[in-house]
PDB file of C-alpha atoms in Angstrom:
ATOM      1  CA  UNK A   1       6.061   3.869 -14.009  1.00  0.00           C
ATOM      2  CA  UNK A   2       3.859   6.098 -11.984  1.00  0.00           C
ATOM      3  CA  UNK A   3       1.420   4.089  -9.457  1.00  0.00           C
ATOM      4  CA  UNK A   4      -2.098   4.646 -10.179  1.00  0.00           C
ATOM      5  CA  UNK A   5      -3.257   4.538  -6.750  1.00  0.00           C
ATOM      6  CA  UNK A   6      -0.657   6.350  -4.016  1.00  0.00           C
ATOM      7  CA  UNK A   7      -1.908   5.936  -0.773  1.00  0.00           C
ATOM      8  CA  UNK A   8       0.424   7.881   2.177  1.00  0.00           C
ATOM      9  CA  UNK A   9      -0.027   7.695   5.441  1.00  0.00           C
ATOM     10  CA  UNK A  10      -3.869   7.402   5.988  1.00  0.00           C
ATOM     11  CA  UNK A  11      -5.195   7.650   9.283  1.00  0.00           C
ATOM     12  CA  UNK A  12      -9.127   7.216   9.561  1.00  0.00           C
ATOM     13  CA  UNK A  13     -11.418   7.404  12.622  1.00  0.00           C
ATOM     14  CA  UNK A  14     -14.866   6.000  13.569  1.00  0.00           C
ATOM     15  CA  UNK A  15     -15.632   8.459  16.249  1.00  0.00           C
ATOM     16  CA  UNK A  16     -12.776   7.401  18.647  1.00  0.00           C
ATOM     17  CA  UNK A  17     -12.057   4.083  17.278  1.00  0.00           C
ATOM     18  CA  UNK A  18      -9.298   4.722  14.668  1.00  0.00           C
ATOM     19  CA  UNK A  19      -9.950   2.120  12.022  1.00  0.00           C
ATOM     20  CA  UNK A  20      -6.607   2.825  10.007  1.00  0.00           C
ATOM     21  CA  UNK A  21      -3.028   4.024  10.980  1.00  0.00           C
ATOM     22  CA  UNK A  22      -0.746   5.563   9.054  1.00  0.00           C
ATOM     23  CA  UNK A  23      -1.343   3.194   5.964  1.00  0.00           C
ATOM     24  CA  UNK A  24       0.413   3.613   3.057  1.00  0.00           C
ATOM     25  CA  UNK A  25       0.188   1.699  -0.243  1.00  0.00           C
ATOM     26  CA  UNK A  26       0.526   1.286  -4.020  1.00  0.00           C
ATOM     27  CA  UNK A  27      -0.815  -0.007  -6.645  1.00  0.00           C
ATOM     28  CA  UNK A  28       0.791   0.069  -9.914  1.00  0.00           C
ATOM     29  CA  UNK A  29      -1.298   0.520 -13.604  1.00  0.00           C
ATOM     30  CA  UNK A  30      -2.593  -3.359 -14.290  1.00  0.00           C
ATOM     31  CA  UNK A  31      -1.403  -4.928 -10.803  1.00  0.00           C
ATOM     32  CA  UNK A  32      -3.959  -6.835  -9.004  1.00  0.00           C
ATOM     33  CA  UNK A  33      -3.561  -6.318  -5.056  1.00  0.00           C
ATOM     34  CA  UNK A  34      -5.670  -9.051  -2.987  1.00  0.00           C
ATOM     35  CA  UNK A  35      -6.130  -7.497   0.668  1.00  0.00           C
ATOM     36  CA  UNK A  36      -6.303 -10.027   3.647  1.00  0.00           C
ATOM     37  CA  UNK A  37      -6.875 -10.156   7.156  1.00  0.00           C
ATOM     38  CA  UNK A  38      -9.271 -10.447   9.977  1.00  0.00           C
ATOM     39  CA  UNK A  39     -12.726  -9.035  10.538  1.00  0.00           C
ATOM     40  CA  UNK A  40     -12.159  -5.745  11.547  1.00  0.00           C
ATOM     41  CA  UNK A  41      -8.663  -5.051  10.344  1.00  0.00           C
ATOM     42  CA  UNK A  42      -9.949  -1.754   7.944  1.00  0.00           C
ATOM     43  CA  UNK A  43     -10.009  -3.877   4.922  1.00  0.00           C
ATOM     44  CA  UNK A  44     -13.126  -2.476   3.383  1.00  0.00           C
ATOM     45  CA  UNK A  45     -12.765   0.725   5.195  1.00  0.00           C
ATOM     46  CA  UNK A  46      -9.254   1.498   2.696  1.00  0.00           C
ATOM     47  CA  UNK A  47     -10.678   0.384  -0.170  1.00  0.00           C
ATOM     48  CA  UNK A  48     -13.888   2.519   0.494  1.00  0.00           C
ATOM     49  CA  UNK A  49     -11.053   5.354   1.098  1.00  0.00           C
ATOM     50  CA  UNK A  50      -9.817   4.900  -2.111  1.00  0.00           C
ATOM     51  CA  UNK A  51     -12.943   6.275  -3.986  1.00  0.00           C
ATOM     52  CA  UNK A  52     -14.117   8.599  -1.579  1.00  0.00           C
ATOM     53  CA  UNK A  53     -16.508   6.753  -0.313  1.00  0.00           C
ATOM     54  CA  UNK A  54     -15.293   7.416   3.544  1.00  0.00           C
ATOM     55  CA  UNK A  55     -13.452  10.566   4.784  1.00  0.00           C
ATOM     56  CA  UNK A  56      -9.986  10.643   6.203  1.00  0.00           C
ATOM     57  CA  UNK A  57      -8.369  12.185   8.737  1.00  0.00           C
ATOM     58  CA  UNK A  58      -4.664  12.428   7.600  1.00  0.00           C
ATOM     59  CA  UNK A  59      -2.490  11.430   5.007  1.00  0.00           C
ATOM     60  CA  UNK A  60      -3.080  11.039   1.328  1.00  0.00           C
ATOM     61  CA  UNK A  61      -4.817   9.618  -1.590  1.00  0.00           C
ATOM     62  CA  UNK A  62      -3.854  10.372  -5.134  1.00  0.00           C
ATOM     63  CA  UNK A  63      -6.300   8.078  -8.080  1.00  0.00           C
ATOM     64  CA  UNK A  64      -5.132   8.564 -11.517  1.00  0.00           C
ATOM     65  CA  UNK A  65      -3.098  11.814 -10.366  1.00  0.00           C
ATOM     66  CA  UNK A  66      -5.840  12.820  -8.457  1.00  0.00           C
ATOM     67  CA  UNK A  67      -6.343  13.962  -5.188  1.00  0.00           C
ATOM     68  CA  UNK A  68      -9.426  12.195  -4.069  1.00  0.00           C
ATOM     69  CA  UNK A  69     -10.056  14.118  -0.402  1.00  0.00           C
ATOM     70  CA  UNK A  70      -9.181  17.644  -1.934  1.00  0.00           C
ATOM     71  CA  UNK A  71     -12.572  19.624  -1.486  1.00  0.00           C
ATOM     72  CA  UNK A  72     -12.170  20.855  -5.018  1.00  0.00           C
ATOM     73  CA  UNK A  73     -11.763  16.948  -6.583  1.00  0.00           C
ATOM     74  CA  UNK A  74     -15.023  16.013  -8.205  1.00  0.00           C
ATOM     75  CA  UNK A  75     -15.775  12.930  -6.895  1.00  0.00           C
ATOM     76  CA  UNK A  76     -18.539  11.971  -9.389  1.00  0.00           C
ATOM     77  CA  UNK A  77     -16.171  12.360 -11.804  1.00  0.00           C
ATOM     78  CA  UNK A  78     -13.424  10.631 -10.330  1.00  0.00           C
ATOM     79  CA  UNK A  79     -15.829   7.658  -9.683  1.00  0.00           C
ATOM     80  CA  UNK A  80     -16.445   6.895 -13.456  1.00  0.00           C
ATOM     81  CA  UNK A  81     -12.718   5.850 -13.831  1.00  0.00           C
ATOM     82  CA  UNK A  82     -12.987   3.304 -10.719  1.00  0.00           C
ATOM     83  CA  UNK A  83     -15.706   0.098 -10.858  1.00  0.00           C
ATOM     84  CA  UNK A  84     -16.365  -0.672  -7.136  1.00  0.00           C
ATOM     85  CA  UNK A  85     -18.590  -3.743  -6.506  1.00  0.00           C
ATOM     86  CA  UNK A  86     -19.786  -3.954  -3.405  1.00  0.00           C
ATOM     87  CA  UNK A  87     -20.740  -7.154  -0.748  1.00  0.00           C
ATOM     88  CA  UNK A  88     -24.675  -6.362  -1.561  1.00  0.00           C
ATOM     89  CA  UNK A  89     -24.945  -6.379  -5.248  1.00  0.00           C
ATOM     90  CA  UNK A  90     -27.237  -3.058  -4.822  1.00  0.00           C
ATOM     91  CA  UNK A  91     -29.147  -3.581  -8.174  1.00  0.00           C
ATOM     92  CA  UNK A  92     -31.915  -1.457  -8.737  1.00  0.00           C
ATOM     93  CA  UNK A  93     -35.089  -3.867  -7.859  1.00  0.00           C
ATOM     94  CA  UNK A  94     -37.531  -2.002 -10.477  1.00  0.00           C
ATOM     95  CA  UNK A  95     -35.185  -2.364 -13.266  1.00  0.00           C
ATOM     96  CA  UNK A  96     -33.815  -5.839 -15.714  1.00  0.00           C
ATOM     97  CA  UNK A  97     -30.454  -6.891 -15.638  1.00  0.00           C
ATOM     98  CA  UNK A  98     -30.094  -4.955 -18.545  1.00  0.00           C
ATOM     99  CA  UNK A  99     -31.515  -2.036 -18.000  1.00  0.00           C
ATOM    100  CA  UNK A 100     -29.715  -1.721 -14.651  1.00  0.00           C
ATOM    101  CA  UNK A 101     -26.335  -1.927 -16.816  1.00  0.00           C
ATOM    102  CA  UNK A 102     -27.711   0.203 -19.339  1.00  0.00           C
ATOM    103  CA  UNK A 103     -28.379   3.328 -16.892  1.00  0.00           C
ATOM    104  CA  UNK A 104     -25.376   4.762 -15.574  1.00  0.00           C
ATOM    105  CA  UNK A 105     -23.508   5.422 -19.298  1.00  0.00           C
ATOM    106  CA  UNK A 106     -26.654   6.764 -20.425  1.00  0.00           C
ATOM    107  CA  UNK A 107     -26.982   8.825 -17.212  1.00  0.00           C
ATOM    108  CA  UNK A 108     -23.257  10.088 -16.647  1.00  0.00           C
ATOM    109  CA  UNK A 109     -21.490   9.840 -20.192  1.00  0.00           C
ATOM    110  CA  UNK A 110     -24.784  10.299 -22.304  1.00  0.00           C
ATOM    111  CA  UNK A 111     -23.898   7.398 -24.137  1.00  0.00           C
ATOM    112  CA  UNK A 112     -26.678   6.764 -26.387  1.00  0.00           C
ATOM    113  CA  UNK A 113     -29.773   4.011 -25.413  1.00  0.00           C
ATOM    114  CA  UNK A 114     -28.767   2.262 -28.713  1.00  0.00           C
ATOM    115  CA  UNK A 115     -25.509   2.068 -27.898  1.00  0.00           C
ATOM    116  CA  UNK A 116     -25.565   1.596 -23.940  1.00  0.00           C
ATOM    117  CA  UNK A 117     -28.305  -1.603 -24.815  1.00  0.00           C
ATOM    118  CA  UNK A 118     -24.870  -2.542 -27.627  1.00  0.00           C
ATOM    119  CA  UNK A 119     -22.563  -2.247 -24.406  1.00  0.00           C
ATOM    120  CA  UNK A 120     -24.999  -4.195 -21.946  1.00  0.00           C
ATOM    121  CA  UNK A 121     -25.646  -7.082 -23.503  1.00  0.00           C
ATOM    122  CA  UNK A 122     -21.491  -7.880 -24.383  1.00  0.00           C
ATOM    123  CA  UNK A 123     -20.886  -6.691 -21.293  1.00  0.00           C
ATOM    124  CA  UNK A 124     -23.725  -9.558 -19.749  1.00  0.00           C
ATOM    125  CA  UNK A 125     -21.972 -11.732 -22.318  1.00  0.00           C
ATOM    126  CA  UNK A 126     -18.377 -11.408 -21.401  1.00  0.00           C
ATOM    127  CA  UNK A 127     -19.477 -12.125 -17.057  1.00  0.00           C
ATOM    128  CA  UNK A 128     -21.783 -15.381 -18.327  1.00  0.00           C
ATOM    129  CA  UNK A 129     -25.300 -14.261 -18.074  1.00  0.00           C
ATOM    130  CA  UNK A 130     -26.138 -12.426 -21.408  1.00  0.00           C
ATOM    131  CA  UNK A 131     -29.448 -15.159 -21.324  1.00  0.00           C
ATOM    132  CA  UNK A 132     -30.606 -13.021 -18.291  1.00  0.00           C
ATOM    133  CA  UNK A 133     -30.758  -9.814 -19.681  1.00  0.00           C
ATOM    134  CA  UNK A 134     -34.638  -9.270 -19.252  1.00  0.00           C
ATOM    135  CA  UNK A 135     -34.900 -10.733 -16.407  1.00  0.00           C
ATOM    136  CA  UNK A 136     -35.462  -8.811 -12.830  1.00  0.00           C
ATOM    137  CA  UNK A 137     -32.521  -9.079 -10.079  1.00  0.00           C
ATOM    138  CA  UNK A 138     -34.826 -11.004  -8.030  1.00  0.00           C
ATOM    139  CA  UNK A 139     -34.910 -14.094 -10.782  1.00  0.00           C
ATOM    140  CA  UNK A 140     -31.553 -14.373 -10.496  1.00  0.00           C
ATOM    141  CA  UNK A 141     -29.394 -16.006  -8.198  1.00  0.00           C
ATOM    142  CA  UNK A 142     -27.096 -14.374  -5.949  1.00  0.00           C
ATOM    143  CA  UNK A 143     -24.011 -15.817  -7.912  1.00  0.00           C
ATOM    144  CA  UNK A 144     -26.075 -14.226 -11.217  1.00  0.00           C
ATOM    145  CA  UNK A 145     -26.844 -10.254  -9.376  1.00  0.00           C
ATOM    146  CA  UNK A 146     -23.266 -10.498  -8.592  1.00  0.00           C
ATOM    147  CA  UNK A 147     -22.390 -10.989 -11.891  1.00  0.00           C
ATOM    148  CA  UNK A 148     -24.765  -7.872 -13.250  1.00  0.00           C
ATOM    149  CA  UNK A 149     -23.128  -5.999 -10.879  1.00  0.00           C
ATOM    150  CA  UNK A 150     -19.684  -6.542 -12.005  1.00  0.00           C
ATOM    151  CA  UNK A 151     -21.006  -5.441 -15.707  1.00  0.00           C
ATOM    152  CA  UNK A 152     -22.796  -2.853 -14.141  1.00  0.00           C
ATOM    153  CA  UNK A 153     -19.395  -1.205 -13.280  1.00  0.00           C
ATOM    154  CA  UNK A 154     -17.640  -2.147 -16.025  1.00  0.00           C
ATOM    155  CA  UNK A 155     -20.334  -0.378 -18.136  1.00  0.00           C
ATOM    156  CA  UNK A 156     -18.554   2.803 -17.282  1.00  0.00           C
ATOM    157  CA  UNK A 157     -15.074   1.364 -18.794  1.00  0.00           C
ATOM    158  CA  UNK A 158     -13.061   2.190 -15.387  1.00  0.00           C
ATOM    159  CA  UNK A 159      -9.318   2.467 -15.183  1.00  0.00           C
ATOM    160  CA  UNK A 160      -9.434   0.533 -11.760  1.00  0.00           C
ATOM    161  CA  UNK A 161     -11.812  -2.320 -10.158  1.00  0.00           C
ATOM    162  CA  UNK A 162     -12.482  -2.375  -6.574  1.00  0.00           C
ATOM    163  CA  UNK A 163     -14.437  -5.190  -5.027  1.00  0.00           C
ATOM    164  CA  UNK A 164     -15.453  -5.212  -1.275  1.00  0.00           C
ATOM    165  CA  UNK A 165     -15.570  -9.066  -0.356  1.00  0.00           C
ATOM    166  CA  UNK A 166     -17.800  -9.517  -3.627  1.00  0.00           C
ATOM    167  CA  UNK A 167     -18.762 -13.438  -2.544  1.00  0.00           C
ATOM    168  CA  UNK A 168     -18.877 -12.970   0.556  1.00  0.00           C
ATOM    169  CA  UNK A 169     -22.771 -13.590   0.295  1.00  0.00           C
ATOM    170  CA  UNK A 170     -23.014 -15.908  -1.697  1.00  0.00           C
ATOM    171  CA  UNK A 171     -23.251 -19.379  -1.530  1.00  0.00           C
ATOM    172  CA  UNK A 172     -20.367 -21.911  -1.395  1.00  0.00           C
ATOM    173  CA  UNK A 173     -21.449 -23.287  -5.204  1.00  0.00           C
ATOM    174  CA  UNK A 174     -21.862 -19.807  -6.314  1.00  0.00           C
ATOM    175  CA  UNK A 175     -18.553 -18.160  -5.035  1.00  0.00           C
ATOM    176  CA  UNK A 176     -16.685 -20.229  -8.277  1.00  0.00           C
ATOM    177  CA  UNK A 177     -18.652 -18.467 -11.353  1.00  0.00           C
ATOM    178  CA  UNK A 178     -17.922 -15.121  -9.414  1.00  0.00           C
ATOM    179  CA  UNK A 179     -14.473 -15.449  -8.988  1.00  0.00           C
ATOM    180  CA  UNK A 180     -13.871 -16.760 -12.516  1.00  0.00           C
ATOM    181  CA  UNK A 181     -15.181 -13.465 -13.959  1.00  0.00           C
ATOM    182  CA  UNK A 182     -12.393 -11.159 -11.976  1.00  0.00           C
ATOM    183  CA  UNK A 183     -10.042 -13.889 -13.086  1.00  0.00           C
ATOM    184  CA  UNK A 184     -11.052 -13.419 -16.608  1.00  0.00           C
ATOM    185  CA  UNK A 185     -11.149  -9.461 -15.761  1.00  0.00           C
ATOM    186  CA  UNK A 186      -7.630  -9.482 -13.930  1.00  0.00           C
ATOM    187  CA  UNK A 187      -6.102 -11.310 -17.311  1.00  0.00           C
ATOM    188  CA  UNK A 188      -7.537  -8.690 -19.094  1.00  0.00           C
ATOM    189  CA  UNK A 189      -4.816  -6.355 -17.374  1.00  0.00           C
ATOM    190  CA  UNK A 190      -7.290  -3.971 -15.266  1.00  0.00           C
ATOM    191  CA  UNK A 191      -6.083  -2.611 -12.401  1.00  0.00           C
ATOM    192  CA  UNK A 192      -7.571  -4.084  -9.267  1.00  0.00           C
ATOM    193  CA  UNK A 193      -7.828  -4.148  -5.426  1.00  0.00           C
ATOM    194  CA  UNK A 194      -9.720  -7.022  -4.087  1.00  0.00           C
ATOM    195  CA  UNK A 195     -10.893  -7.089  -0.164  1.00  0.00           C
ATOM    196  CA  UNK A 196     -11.145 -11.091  -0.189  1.00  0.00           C
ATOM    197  CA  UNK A 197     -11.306 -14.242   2.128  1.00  0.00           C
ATOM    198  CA  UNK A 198     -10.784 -15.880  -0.946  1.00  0.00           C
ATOM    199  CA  UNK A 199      -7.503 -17.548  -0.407  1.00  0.00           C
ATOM    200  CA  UNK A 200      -7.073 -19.434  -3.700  1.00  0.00           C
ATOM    201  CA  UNK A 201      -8.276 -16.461  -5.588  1.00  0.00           C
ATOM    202  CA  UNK A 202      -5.495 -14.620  -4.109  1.00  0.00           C
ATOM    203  CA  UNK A 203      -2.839 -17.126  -4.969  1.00  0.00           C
ATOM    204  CA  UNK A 204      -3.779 -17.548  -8.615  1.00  0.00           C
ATOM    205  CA  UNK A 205      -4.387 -14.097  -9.539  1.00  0.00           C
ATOM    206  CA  UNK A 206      -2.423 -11.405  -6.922  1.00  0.00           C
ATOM    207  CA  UNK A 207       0.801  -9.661  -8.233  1.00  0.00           C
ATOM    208  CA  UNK A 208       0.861  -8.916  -4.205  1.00  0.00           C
ATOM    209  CA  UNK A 209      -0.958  -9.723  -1.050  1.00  0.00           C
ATOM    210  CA  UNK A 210      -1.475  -7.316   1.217  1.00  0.00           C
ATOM    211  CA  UNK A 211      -2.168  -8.549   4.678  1.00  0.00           C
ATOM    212  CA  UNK A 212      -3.513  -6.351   7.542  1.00  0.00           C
ATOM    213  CA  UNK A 213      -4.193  -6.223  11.345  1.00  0.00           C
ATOM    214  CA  UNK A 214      -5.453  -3.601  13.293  1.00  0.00           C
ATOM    215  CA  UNK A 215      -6.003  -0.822  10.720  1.00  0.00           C
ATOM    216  CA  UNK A 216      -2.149  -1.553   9.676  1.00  0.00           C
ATOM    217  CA  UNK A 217      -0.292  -3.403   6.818  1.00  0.00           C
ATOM    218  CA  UNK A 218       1.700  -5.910   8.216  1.00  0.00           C
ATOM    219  CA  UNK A 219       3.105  -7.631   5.041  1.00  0.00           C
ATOM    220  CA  UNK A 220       3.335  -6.479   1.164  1.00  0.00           C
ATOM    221  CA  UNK A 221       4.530  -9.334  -0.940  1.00  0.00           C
ATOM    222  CA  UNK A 222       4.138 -11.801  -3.730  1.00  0.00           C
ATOM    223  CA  UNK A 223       1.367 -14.151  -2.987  1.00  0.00           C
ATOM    224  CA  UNK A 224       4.067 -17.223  -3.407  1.00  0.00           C
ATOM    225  CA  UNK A 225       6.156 -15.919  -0.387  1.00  0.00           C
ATOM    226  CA  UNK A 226       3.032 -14.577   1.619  1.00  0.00           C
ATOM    227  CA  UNK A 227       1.919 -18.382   1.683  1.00  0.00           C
ATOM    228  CA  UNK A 228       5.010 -20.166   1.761  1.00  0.00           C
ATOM    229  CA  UNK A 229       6.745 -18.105   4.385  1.00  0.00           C
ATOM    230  CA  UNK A 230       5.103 -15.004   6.099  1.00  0.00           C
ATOM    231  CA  UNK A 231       7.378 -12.669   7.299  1.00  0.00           C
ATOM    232  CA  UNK A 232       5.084 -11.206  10.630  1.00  0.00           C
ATOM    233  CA  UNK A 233       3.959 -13.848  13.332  1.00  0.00           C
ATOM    234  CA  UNK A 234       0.660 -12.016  13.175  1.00  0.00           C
ATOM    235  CA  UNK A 235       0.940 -13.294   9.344  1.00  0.00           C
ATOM    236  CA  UNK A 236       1.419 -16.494  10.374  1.00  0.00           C
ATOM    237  CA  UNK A 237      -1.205 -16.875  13.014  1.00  0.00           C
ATOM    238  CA  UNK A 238      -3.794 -15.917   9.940  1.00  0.00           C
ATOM    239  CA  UNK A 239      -2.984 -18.608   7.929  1.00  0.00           C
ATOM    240  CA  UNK A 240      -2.324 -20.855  10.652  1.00  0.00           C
ATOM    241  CA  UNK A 241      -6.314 -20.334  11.772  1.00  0.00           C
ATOM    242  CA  UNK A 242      -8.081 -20.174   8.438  1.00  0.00           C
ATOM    243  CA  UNK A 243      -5.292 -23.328   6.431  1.00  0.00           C
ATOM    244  CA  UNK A 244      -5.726 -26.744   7.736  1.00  0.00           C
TER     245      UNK A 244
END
């Protein structure tokens, strides 16, 4: 089986401060890879990498066979076969729920209004909110937008989910119906990266756990062993700060 994300020795920069080193990763069709590690490791910069979203300066990322920092790839195009859900759950303010899940397959794949208002509503159905469809984001809570947002992207019926710390602002009592939904989503056999403080989340649902440290991977392995017995000391002084 062919991975469908190949990442090879990425190096990325922030003016001088390089934010990843030589990283290299992947992620096979329907494997869910949780990504751990401190503030400032280059988490959410690689999985912003992975979809274009920031620029590299060596090495190489091949989505789906293709190339994503090749001048020629068409990144709009690439982007319809990857969800990415974001910390901010970026909903258009103007727009319902619905609407705002409605827009982009009507926009990018012409789907028809009939059709993308068909899609919407089981799509607010299958993440728990199909009652909220008319509302405005603002009536909703935060545990709710995130929840539109995560039908937003699956709206475009991507090959791979990415989510950037998705609870990370939310509340404590809303973090649970948030993480149930990529549960439910991960069973479903989509492919996933998840950037993620979420260390339960990780255990249950990971096929690895990907821990990293300075714009490096430290550790690729089965959540089980990452937990039970880190390999790295650096590893081990992560757990050791955030498990009591």
């Amino acid at each position: 089986m062919s991975p469908i994300i190949d990442i090879e020795g990425v190096d990325k920069f922030y003016d001088d401060f390089q934010v990843l080193s030589e990283v290299s990763l992947t992620v096979d069709p329907g494997e869910v890879v949780v990504v751990l590690g401190p503030s400032g490791s280059g988490k959410s910069s690689l999985i912003r990498c992975v979809n274009g979203l920031e620029p590299i300066a060596a090495g190489r990322i091949v989505v789906d066979g293709v190339t994503v920092h090749d001048r020629r790839t068409d990144l709009n195009r690439l982007r319809t076969e990857i969800g990415f859900v974001f910390q901010q759950f970026n909903l258009y303010p103007h727009l319902t729920v619905e609407r705002n899940v409605m827009l982009a397959p009507m926009k990018v794949r012409g789907m028809a209004k009939d059709e993308a208002h068909e899609l919407a509503l089981e799509l607010l159905d299958r993440v728990g909110i199909r009652e909220q469809a008319g509302k405005h984001p603002a009536q909703l809570s935060g545990g709710q937008q995130q929840r539109a947002a995560i039908a937003r992207a699956l709206a475009m019926k991507p090959r791979i989910m990415l989510f950037d710390e998705p609870t990370s602002a939310l509340d404590a009592e809303m973090i649970r119906e948030v993480l149930d939904v990529m549960t439910d989503l991960a069973n479903t056999g989509m492919t996933m990266m998840v950037v993620t403080h979420e260390l339960a989340f990780a255990r249950k649902v990971a096929d690895h756990v990907i821990f990293m440290e300075a714009g490096t991977i430290v550790e690729k392995t089965a959540p089980a062993t990452f937990f039970a017995d880190p390999q790295d000391a650096r590893s081990k002084r992560f757990l050791s700060q955030i498990i009591t």
